[in-house]
Coordinates of C-alpha atoms in Angstrom, one line a residue:
M44 CA -22.9 -50.9 33.4
D45 CA -22.9 -49.9 29.7
R46 CA -19.7 -51.3 28.1
R47 CA -19.4 -48.2 25.9
Y48 CA -19.4 -45.9 29.0
L49 CA -16.6 -48.0 30.5
T50 CA -14.6 -47.7 27.2
V51 CA -15.0 -43.9 27.2
M52 CA -14.0 -43.7 30.9
A53 CA -10.9 -45.8 30.2
K54 CA -9.9 -43.4 27.4
T55 CA -10.5 -40.4 29.6
V56 CA -8.3 -41.9 32.4
G57 CA -5.7 -42.8 29.8
A58 CA -5.7 -39.3 28.5
T59 CA -5.4 -37.9 32.0
L60 CA -2.4 -40.2 32.7
L61 CA -0.8 -39.0 29.5
G62 CA -1.6 -35.4 30.4
L63 CA 0.4 -35.9 33.7
T64 CA 3.5 -36.2 31.6
L65 CA 2.9 -32.8 30.1
T66 CA 2.2 -30.7 33.2
A67 CA 4.5 -27.9 32.0
C68 CA 1.8 -27.2 29.3
Q69 CA -1.3 -27.7 31.4
T70 CA -1.7 -24.5 33.4
T71 CA -3.7 -21.4 33.4
G72 CA -0.6 -19.5 34.4
T73 CA 2.2 -18.5 32.1
P74 CA 4.8 -21.3 31.7
Q75 CA 8.4 -20.8 30.8
T76 CA 8.8 -20.1 27.1
A77 CA 10.6 -22.8 25.3
S78 CA 13.6 -21.8 23.2
P79 CA 13.1 -21.8 19.5
P80 CA 14.2 -25.0 17.9
A81 CA 17.7 -25.1 16.3
Q82 CA 17.4 -24.3 12.6
N83 CA 21.0 -24.8 11.4
N84 CA 20.4 -28.5 10.7
L85 CA 17.2 -28.0 8.7
P86 CA 17.4 -27.5 4.9
A87 CA 16.1 -24.2 3.5
A88 CA 13.0 -25.9 2.1
E89 CA 12.0 -27.1 5.5
I90 CA 12.8 -23.8 7.3
S91 CA 10.6 -21.9 4.9
D92 CA 7.6 -24.3 5.4
P93 CA 4.7 -23.2 7.6
G94 CA 3.4 -25.3 10.4
I95 CA -0.2 -26.2 11.5
L96 CA -1.8 -25.4 14.9
Q97 CA -4.8 -27.6 15.4
F98 CA -7.5 -27.0 18.1
K99 CA -9.3 -30.3 18.8
I100 CA -12.2 -31.0 21.1
N101 CA -12.5 -34.4 22.7
P102 CA -14.9 -36.4 20.5
S103 CA -16.3 -38.6 23.4
G104 CA -19.3 -36.3 24.2
V105 CA -18.8 -37.0 27.9
G106 CA -18.5 -34.1 30.3
A107 CA -18.0 -30.5 29.2
Y108 CA -18.3 -31.0 25.5
Y109 CA -19.3 -27.5 24.2
G110 CA -18.4 -23.8 24.3
W111 CA -14.7 -24.2 23.8
Q112 CA -12.6 -21.3 22.2
M113 CA -9.0 -20.8 21.5
Q114 CA -7.4 -17.4 21.2
I115 CA -4.0 -16.5 19.7
T116 CA -3.0 -13.0 20.7
K117 CA 0.7 -12.6 19.7
A118 CA 3.6 -14.0 17.7
A119 CA 6.9 -13.6 19.6
R120 CA 9.1 -12.5 16.7
N121 CA 7.3 -12.7 13.3
K122 CA 5.9 -9.6 11.6
G123 CA 2.4 -9.2 10.3
F124 CA 0.6 -11.7 12.5
K125 CA -3.2 -11.1 12.9
P126 CA -4.6 -12.1 16.3
F127 CA -7.7 -14.3 16.2
T128 CA -10.2 -16.2 18.3
T129 CA -12.1 -19.3 17.1
E130 CA -15.8 -19.6 17.3
Q131 CA -17.2 -21.8 20.1
L132 CA -16.5 -25.5 19.3
S133 CA -18.2 -28.7 20.6
A134 CA -17.3 -32.4 20.9
G135 CA -15.5 -33.8 17.9
Q136 CA -14.9 -30.4 16.2
T137 CA -11.5 -29.2 15.0
K138 CA -10.1 -26.0 13.7
E139 CA -6.7 -25.8 12.0
Y140 CA -4.6 -22.7 11.3
T141 CA -1.5 -22.3 9.0
L142 CA 1.2 -20.3 10.8
W143 CA 4.8 -19.4 10.2
P144 CA 7.1 -21.0 12.7
D145 CA 7.4 -19.0 15.9
S146 CA 6.3 -19.0 19.5
Y147 CA 2.7 -17.9 20.0
T148 CA 0.7 -16.8 23.0
V149 CA -2.3 -19.0 23.3
T150 CA -5.3 -19.1 25.7
V151 CA -8.2 -21.6 25.8
Y152 CA -11.6 -20.8 27.3
R153 CA -14.7 -22.8 27.9
L154 CA -17.8 -20.6 28.2
G155 CA -15.6 -17.7 29.2
D156 CA -13.6 -19.6 31.9
L157 CA -9.8 -19.7 31.4
K158 CA -8.5 -23.2 30.9
Y159 CA -5.0 -22.6 29.5
N160 CA -2.6 -19.7 29.0
G161 CA 0.9 -20.3 27.7
Q162 CA 3.4 -20.2 24.8
I163 CA 3.2 -22.8 22.0
E164 CA 6.0 -23.4 19.5
I165 CA 5.1 -24.0 15.9
H166 CA 7.7 -25.8 13.8
P167 CA 8.1 -26.0 10.0
G168 CA 6.0 -28.6 8.3
E169 CA 4.7 -30.0 11.6
T170 CA 1.3 -30.1 13.2
T171 CA 0.9 -29.1 16.9
V172 CA -2.4 -30.0 18.5
V173 CA -4.2 -28.3 21.4
Y174 CA -6.5 -30.9 22.8
A175 CA -9.5 -29.8 24.9
D176 CA -9.5 -33.1 26.9
Y177 CA -12.4 -32.9 29.3
G178 CA -13.8 -35.4 31.8
L179 CA -16.8 -35.7 34.0
L180 CA -15.1 -34.1 37.0
S181 CA -12.4 -31.9 35.5
D182 CA -11.1 -30.4 32.2
N183 CA -7.6 -30.7 30.9
I184 CA -5.6 -29.1 28.0
V185 CA -3.0 -31.2 26.4
I186 CA -0.4 -29.8 23.9
S187 CA 1.0 -32.5 21.6
R188 CA 3.1 -32.6 18.3
Q189 CA 2.0 -36.2 17.7
I190 CA -1.3 -37.8 17.0
D191 CA -2.8 -39.3 20.2
P192 CA -4.9 -42.4 19.5
F193 CA -6.7 -41.9 22.8
R194 CA -8.1 -38.6 21.5
A195 CA -8.9 -39.6 17.9
H196 CA -12.1 -41.3 17.0
P197 CA -12.8 -41.5 13.3
E198 CA -16.5 -42.1 13.8
L199 CA -17.1 -39.1 16.1
D200 CA -14.5 -36.6 14.8
T201 CA -15.8 -34.0 12.4
T202 CA -13.9 -32.5 9.5
A203 CA -11.2 -30.0 10.4
W204 CA -11.5 -26.4 8.9
R205 CA -8.0 -25.2 8.0
A206 CA -7.4 -21.5 7.7
P207 CA -4.8 -20.5 5.1
I208 CA -1.7 -18.4 5.9
S209 CA -3.4 -15.4 4.3
T210 CA -5.9 -15.3 7.2
T211 CA -3.3 -15.4 9.9
Y212 CA -0.7 -13.1 8.4
E213 CA -0.9 -9.8 6.5
P214 CA 1.8 -8.6 4.2
E215 CA 4.8 -6.9 5.7
T216 CA 5.4 -3.3 4.6
L217 CA 8.9 -2.9 3.3
F218 CA 8.6 0.8 2.6
A219 CA 6.1 3.5 2.0
E220 CA 7.8 6.5 0.4
R221 CA 6.5 9.3 -1.8
E222 CA 3.7 7.7 -3.9
F223 CA 5.2 4.2 -3.7
R224 CA 4.4 1.4 -1.3
A225 CA 6.0 -2.1 -1.2
E226 CA 4.6 -5.1 0.7
Y227 CA 6.2 -8.5 1.2
T228 CA 4.3 -11.8 1.4
G229 CA 6.3 -14.9 2.1
P230 CA 7.8 -17.3 4.6
Q231 CA 9.1 -16.3 8.0
N232 CA 10.8 -18.3 10.7
N233 CA 11.0 -16.8 14.2
G234 CA 11.3 -13.2 13.0
E235 CA 13.5 -13.9 10.0
R236 CA 12.5 -14.0 6.3
V237 CA 13.5 -17.3 4.8
G238 CA 13.2 -18.7 1.3
E239 CA 11.5 -16.8 -1.4
G240 CA 8.3 -14.6 -1.3
T241 CA 6.5 -12.0 -3.4
V242 CA 6.8 -8.2 -3.3
D243 CA 3.9 -6.2 -4.5
I244 CA 4.6 -2.5 -5.3
T245 CA 1.9 0.1 -5.8
R246 CA 2.0 3.7 -6.9
N247 CA -0.8 5.9 -5.6
G248 CA -2.7 2.8 -4.7
L249 CA -2.5 1.3 -8.2
P250 CA -0.4 -1.8 -9.2
F251 CA 3.1 -0.7 -10.3
A252 CA 5.3 -3.8 -10.1
E253 CA 5.4 -7.4 -8.8
I254 CA 8.6 -9.3 -7.8
L255 CA 8.2 -13.1 -7.8
N256 CA 10.7 -15.4 -6.2
A257 CA 11.9 -12.4 -4.2
E258 CA 14.9 -12.7 -1.9
I259 CA 15.4 -9.8 0.4
T260 CA 18.6 -8.8 2.1
D261 CA 19.7 -5.6 3.9
E262 CA 21.4 -4.5 0.6
K263 CA 18.9 -5.4 -2.2
I264 CA 15.8 -7.2 -3.4
T265 CA 16.3 -9.7 -6.2
G266 CA 13.8 -11.8 -8.1
D267 CA 11.6 -11.9 -11.2
I268 CA 10.2 -8.4 -11.5
T269 CA 7.3 -7.4 -13.8
Y270 CA 6.2 -3.8 -14.3
A271 CA 2.5 -2.9 -14.9
D272 CA 3.4 -0.4 -17.7
G273 CA 5.6 -2.9 -19.5
R274 CA 9.0 -1.3 -18.8
E275 CA 12.0 -3.5 -18.5
V276 CA 14.9 -2.8 -16.0
D277 CA 18.4 -4.1 -16.2
G278 CA 19.6 -3.6 -12.6
D279 CA 18.9 -4.5 -9.0
Y280 CA 16.7 -2.8 -6.5
Q281 CA 18.6 -1.4 -3.5
N282 CA 16.7 -2.3 -0.3
A283 CA 18.7 0.1 1.9
G284 CA 18.1 3.2 -0.3
H285 CA 14.8 2.2 -1.8
Q286 CA 15.9 2.8 -5.3
L287 CA 17.3 1.2 -8.4
T288 CA 21.0 0.7 -8.5
P289 CA 22.8 3.7 -10.1
G290 CA 23.7 2.8 -13.7
S291 CA 20.6 0.7 -14.2
T292 CA 18.9 0.8 -17.6
T293 CA 15.2 1.2 -18.0
K294 CA 13.4 0.5 -21.4
W295 CA 9.8 1.5 -22.0
P296 CA 7.5 -0.1 -24.7
D297 CA 7.5 3.2 -26.7
G298 CA 11.3 2.9 -27.3
T299 CA 12.4 5.4 -24.6
V300 CA 15.6 4.2 -22.8
F301 CA 17.2 5.7 -19.7
T302 CA 20.5 4.9 -18.0
G303 CA 21.7 6.7 -14.8
S304 CA 20.6 7.4 -11.3
Y305 CA 17.1 7.0 -9.8
T306 CA 14.9 8.2 -7.0
L307 CA 12.9 5.0 -6.2
F308 CA 12.0 3.7 -9.6
E309 CA 12.0 7.1 -11.5
P310 CA 14.9 8.5 -13.5
Q311 CA 16.7 11.5 -12.0
D312 CA 19.9 12.2 -13.8
G313 CA 21.7 10.4 -16.7
E314 CA 21.2 9.7 -20.4
L315 CA 17.6 9.6 -21.8
K316 CA 17.3 8.3 -25.3
M317 CA 13.9 9.2 -26.8
A318 CA 11.9 7.2 -29.3
D319 CA 13.1 9.3 -32.3
G320 CA 16.8 8.9 -31.4
T321 CA 17.3 12.3 -29.7
I322 CA 19.5 11.9 -26.6
W323 CA 19.3 14.1 -23.5
Q324 CA 22.1 14.2 -21.0
G325 CA 21.2 15.8 -17.7
P326 CA 18.4 15.8 -15.1
V327 CA 15.2 14.0 -16.0
R328 CA 11.6 14.3 -14.6
E329 CA 8.7 12.2 -15.7
R330 CA 10.8 10.8 -18.6
K331 CA 11.4 14.3 -20.0
P332 CA 14.4 16.6 -20.0
F333 CA 14.6 18.9 -16.9
G334 CA 17.2 21.4 -15.7
Q335 CA 20.5 22.1 -17.4
G336 CA 21.8 19.6 -19.9
R337 CA 22.7 18.8 -23.5
L338 CA 20.4 17.7 -26.3
T339 CA 21.9 15.7 -29.2
R340 CA 20.0 14.9 -32.3
W341 CA 20.4 11.6 -34.2
E342 CA 22.3 13.5 -36.9
G343 CA 25.0 14.3 -34.4
D344 CA 24.5 18.0 -33.8
W345 CA 24.0 19.1 -30.2
M346 CA 22.5 22.0 -28.2
D347 CA 22.9 23.1 -24.6
L348 CA 19.7 24.0 -22.8
P349 CA 19.7 26.0 -19.5
D350 CA 16.3 24.4 -18.8
G351 CA 15.4 21.1 -20.6
S352 CA 11.7 21.4 -19.7
V353 CA 11.3 23.9 -22.6
F354 CA 12.0 21.1 -25.1
P355 CA 10.7 20.4 -27.7
G356 CA 9.3 24.0 -27.9
Q357 CA 12.5 25.8 -27.1
T358 CA 12.6 29.5 -28.2
G359 CA 15.7 31.7 -28.1
A360 CA 19.4 31.7 -28.6
F361 CA 21.4 28.6 -27.5
V362 CA 25.0 27.3 -27.6
C363 CA 25.2 24.5 -30.2
G364 CA 27.7 22.6 -32.3
G365 CA 28.5 19.1 -33.6
E366 CA 30.9 17.0 -35.7
M367 CA 30.1 19.0 -38.8
V368 CA 29.0 22.2 -37.2
A369 CA 31.3 24.8 -35.5
V370 CA 30.5 25.6 -31.9
G371 CA 28.5 28.9 -31.7
E372 CA 24.9 30.2 -31.3
C373 CA 21.9 28.7 -32.9
Y374 CA 18.4 30.2 -32.8
Y375 CA 15.0 28.5 -32.3
Y376 CA 11.4 29.5 -32.2
G377 CA 8.9 26.9 -30.9
G378 CA 11.4 24.1 -31.5
K379 CA 12.1 25.1 -35.1
K380 CA 15.6 26.1 -36.0
L381 CA 15.9 29.6 -37.6
S382 CA 18.3 31.2 -40.0
G383 CA 19.7 33.7 -37.6
P384 CA 19.1 36.3 -34.8
E385 CA 17.1 38.6 -37.1
E386 CA 14.4 36.0 -37.8
L387 CA 14.2 35.3 -34.1
A388 CA 13.8 39.0 -33.2
T389 CA 11.1 39.4 -35.9
L390 CA 9.0 36.5 -34.5
M391 CA 9.5 37.7 -30.9
E392 CA 8.3 41.2 -31.8
R393 CA 5.3 39.8 -33.6
D394 CA 4.4 37.8 -30.5
R395 CA 4.8 40.8 -28.3
Q396 CA 2.4 42.9 -30.4
I397 CA -0.2 40.1 -30.5
A398 CA 0.0 39.7 -26.7
A399 CA -0.3 43.4 -26.1
K400 CA -3.4 43.6 -28.3
A401 CA -5.0 40.6 -26.6
A402 CA -4.4 42.1 -23.2
A403 CA -5.8 45.5 -24.2
G404 CA -8.9 43.8 -25.7
K405 CA -9.5 41.7 -22.6
A406 CA -9.2 44.7 -20.3
A407 CA -11.7 46.7 -22.4
Q408 CA -14.1 43.7 -22.4
E409 CA -13.9 43.4 -18.6
A410 CA -14.5 47.1 -18.2
A411 CA -17.6 47.0 -20.4
T412 CA -19.2 43.9 -18.9
Q413 CA -18.4 44.1 -15.2
S414 CA -20.2 46.4 -12.7
P415 CA -18.0 48.7 -10.6
R416 CA -16.6 46.8 -7.7
Q417 CA -17.3 48.0 -4.2
P418 CA -14.3 48.8 -2.0
E419 CA -13.1 45.6 -0.3
T420 CA -12.4 45.4 3.4
G421 CA -10.1 43.0 5.1
Q422 CA -12.9 40.6 6.0
A423 CA -15.1 40.7 2.8
G424 CA -16.4 38.1 0.3
C425 CA -14.9 34.7 0.6
R426 CA -12.9 35.7 3.7
N427 CA -16.2 35.3 5.6
A428 CA -17.0 31.8 4.4
S429 CA -17.0 29.0 6.9
G430 CA -19.3 26.1 7.8
T431 CA -20.9 23.2 5.8
F432 CA -22.1 23.7 2.2
N433 CA -24.0 21.4 -0.1
D434 CA -24.2 21.5 -3.9
N435 CA -27.6 21.6 -5.7
T436 CA -27.6 17.8 -6.2
G437 CA -27.1 16.9 -2.6
N438 CA -24.2 14.6 -3.6
S439 CA -21.3 16.9 -2.7
T440 CA -20.5 18.5 0.6
L441 CA -17.8 21.1 1.3
R442 CA -16.7 22.1 4.8
L443 CA -14.5 25.0 5.9
D444 CA -13.6 25.1 9.5
S445 CA -13.0 28.8 9.9
P446 CA -13.2 32.0 7.9
G447 CA -10.1 33.4 6.1
Q448 CA -7.9 30.3 6.4
G449 CA -7.8 26.9 8.0
S450 CA -8.7 23.3 7.1
G451 CA -11.4 21.9 5.0
N452 CA -12.9 18.7 3.7
F453 CA -14.7 17.7 0.5
I454 CA -17.0 14.6 0.1
S455 CA -18.7 13.6 -3.1
Y456 CA -20.9 10.6 -4.0
T457 CA -21.2 9.1 -7.5
Y458 CA -23.0 6.1 -9.0
G459 CA -22.0 3.3 -11.3
G460 CA -25.0 1.2 -12.1
A461 CA -26.4 0.0 -8.8
A462 CA -23.1 0.7 -7.0
R463 CA -22.5 3.9 -5.0
Y464 CA -19.0 5.3 -4.6
R465 CA -17.6 7.9 -2.1
F466 CA -14.7 10.2 -2.7
E467 CA -13.2 12.2 0.2
I468 CA -10.2 14.6 0.4
G469 CA -8.9 17.0 3.0
F470 CA -7.2 20.3 2.4
T471 CA -5.9 23.5 3.9
F472 CA -6.9 26.9 2.5
T473 CA -6.4 30.6 2.5
T474 CA -8.8 33.1 1.0
T475 CA -9.1 36.6 -0.5
P476 CA -12.4 38.3 -1.1
D477 CA -12.7 36.7 -4.5
S478 CA -10.3 33.7 -4.5
I479 CA -9.4 30.6 -2.5
S480 CA -6.0 28.9 -2.5
V481 CA -6.2 25.2 -1.7
T482 CA -3.5 22.6 -0.8
Y483 CA -4.9 19.1 -1.0
G484 CA -3.9 16.0 1.0
N485 CA -4.4 12.5 -0.2
G486 CA -7.9 11.6 -1.5
V487 CA -9.7 8.2 -0.9
Y488 CA -12.1 6.6 -3.4
S489 CA -14.1 3.9 -1.8
D490 CA -17.2 1.7 -2.1
A491 CA -20.0 3.6 -0.2
A492 CA -21.7 0.5 1.1
S493 CA -18.8 -1.5 2.4
G494 CA -16.2 1.3 3.0
K495 CA -13.6 -0.8 1.0
V496 CA -10.9 1.5 -0.3
L497 CA -10.7 1.2 -4.1
Q498 CA -8.0 3.8 -4.8
R499 CA -5.9 6.5 -3.2
M500 CA -5.1 9.5 -5.2
S501 CA -3.7 13.1 -5.1
A502 CA -5.3 16.2 -6.5
P503 CA -3.5 19.3 -7.9
S504 CA -3.4 22.2 -5.6
G505 CA -3.8 25.8 -6.7
T506 CA -5.9 29.0 -6.6
V507 CA -9.4 29.2 -8.0
P508 CA -12.1 31.9 -8.2
C509 CA -14.5 32.2 -5.2
R510 CA -17.6 34.3 -4.4
Y511 CA -19.6 34.3 -1.2
D512 CA -22.7 36.3 -0.2
G513 CA -23.4 34.9 3.2
T514 CA -25.5 32.0 1.9
V515 CA -24.2 30.8 -1.4
L516 CA -20.5 30.0 -1.9
V517 CA -19.3 29.7 -5.5
F518 CA -16.2 27.6 -5.4
D519 CA -14.4 27.2 -8.8
G520 CA -17.7 27.8 -10.6
V521 CA -19.8 25.4 -8.6
E522 CA -22.5 26.7 -6.3
Y523 CA -22.7 25.4 -2.7
R524 CA -25.4 26.5 -0.3
R525 CA -24.7 26.9 3.4

């Protein structure tokens, strides 16, 4: 008899004998799940290391040596695991997967027949091997955390393909609130974040901030944070409230500085020092005064504004004062300080007359150029518009699901060189005979060929002119044909 065959048979028998000592792992049923290994005696560096799961096919070429697949369907405790199934493997082939330590549900098939179903523990920094150890008469699955010389053959084994952790785990969403979204990528161990990771924060789908060496607790997120717009923040980020710690100071590259309270990362109420030295104390929106507060110029004089959003074009009488100025009223027109109430009254009357003349001229022009309008009924003009409409280029489509009011959808295709891009946004609407009021949802800008999302964005809602004759719909000046 061929000596090589006797050698292979001896290895197969040896493997089978070794397999008898691992019967708890060699079943197509569901074995008892082993308890997670104790972690208290492991240093943090080891706890935060990933492990390796290796799927190895017997290299002997004897018996059922092809059509093997391993499937991992679930992680017991970790978040973000992506289930996967290997391609069909043959004798000597190996696949390796990087996984965060946990207990995983694993099944092994050969040509669709179930050979193993059970839980496999992955430990930090260690390799766990799933051997497809087959013979002439029967197949056997062996789970081992040590290299088995009976199942290793350097001349027959092929190179192992190792999948990185990015293919087995997706980022964990920490929060998605307003226009912000934060995702964590980093080590896990049996459902707990360990060590340090990275937090990526986007705003309306665009990069906003990145936190390296991030440590996350129930109270806060700490680490080295870099903002896309160049701002610098002196303060921690509260994980529980999803906002910067009250009293944090934010400095922008243009010299603007804010200290106070925040909603997420944006100033809400406090002290805003502008690039020219002017200081606003009160509510803040979009890095500008908002609501009731006090404006102090760098010279020291101050002015109380009922609505800070009118700055720097404030017009009217305001309470003001300062170290060298008695408290009283001061008068402004378009942000320019006036000599007194008489000058303000003169300028306001001038504006009133100009506005009256402009309104009269516009009314006269409309009366001369427009044909008499027909009496409108409750269901006339744009109130009758519904269905699918295309523009003259064929690149844009507008859909209205019902006349009068309802839901709609807008799709438009554009080109950039050889690439084709698709923009889609949904909305709700109400109509009058000659206008349509639209409230937009979130729009998606994507690659038309692959469907990959490139950007998510919002669009301003409002009311625009509308005209409809039963065939042609004119929506905000653009013609669409039904």
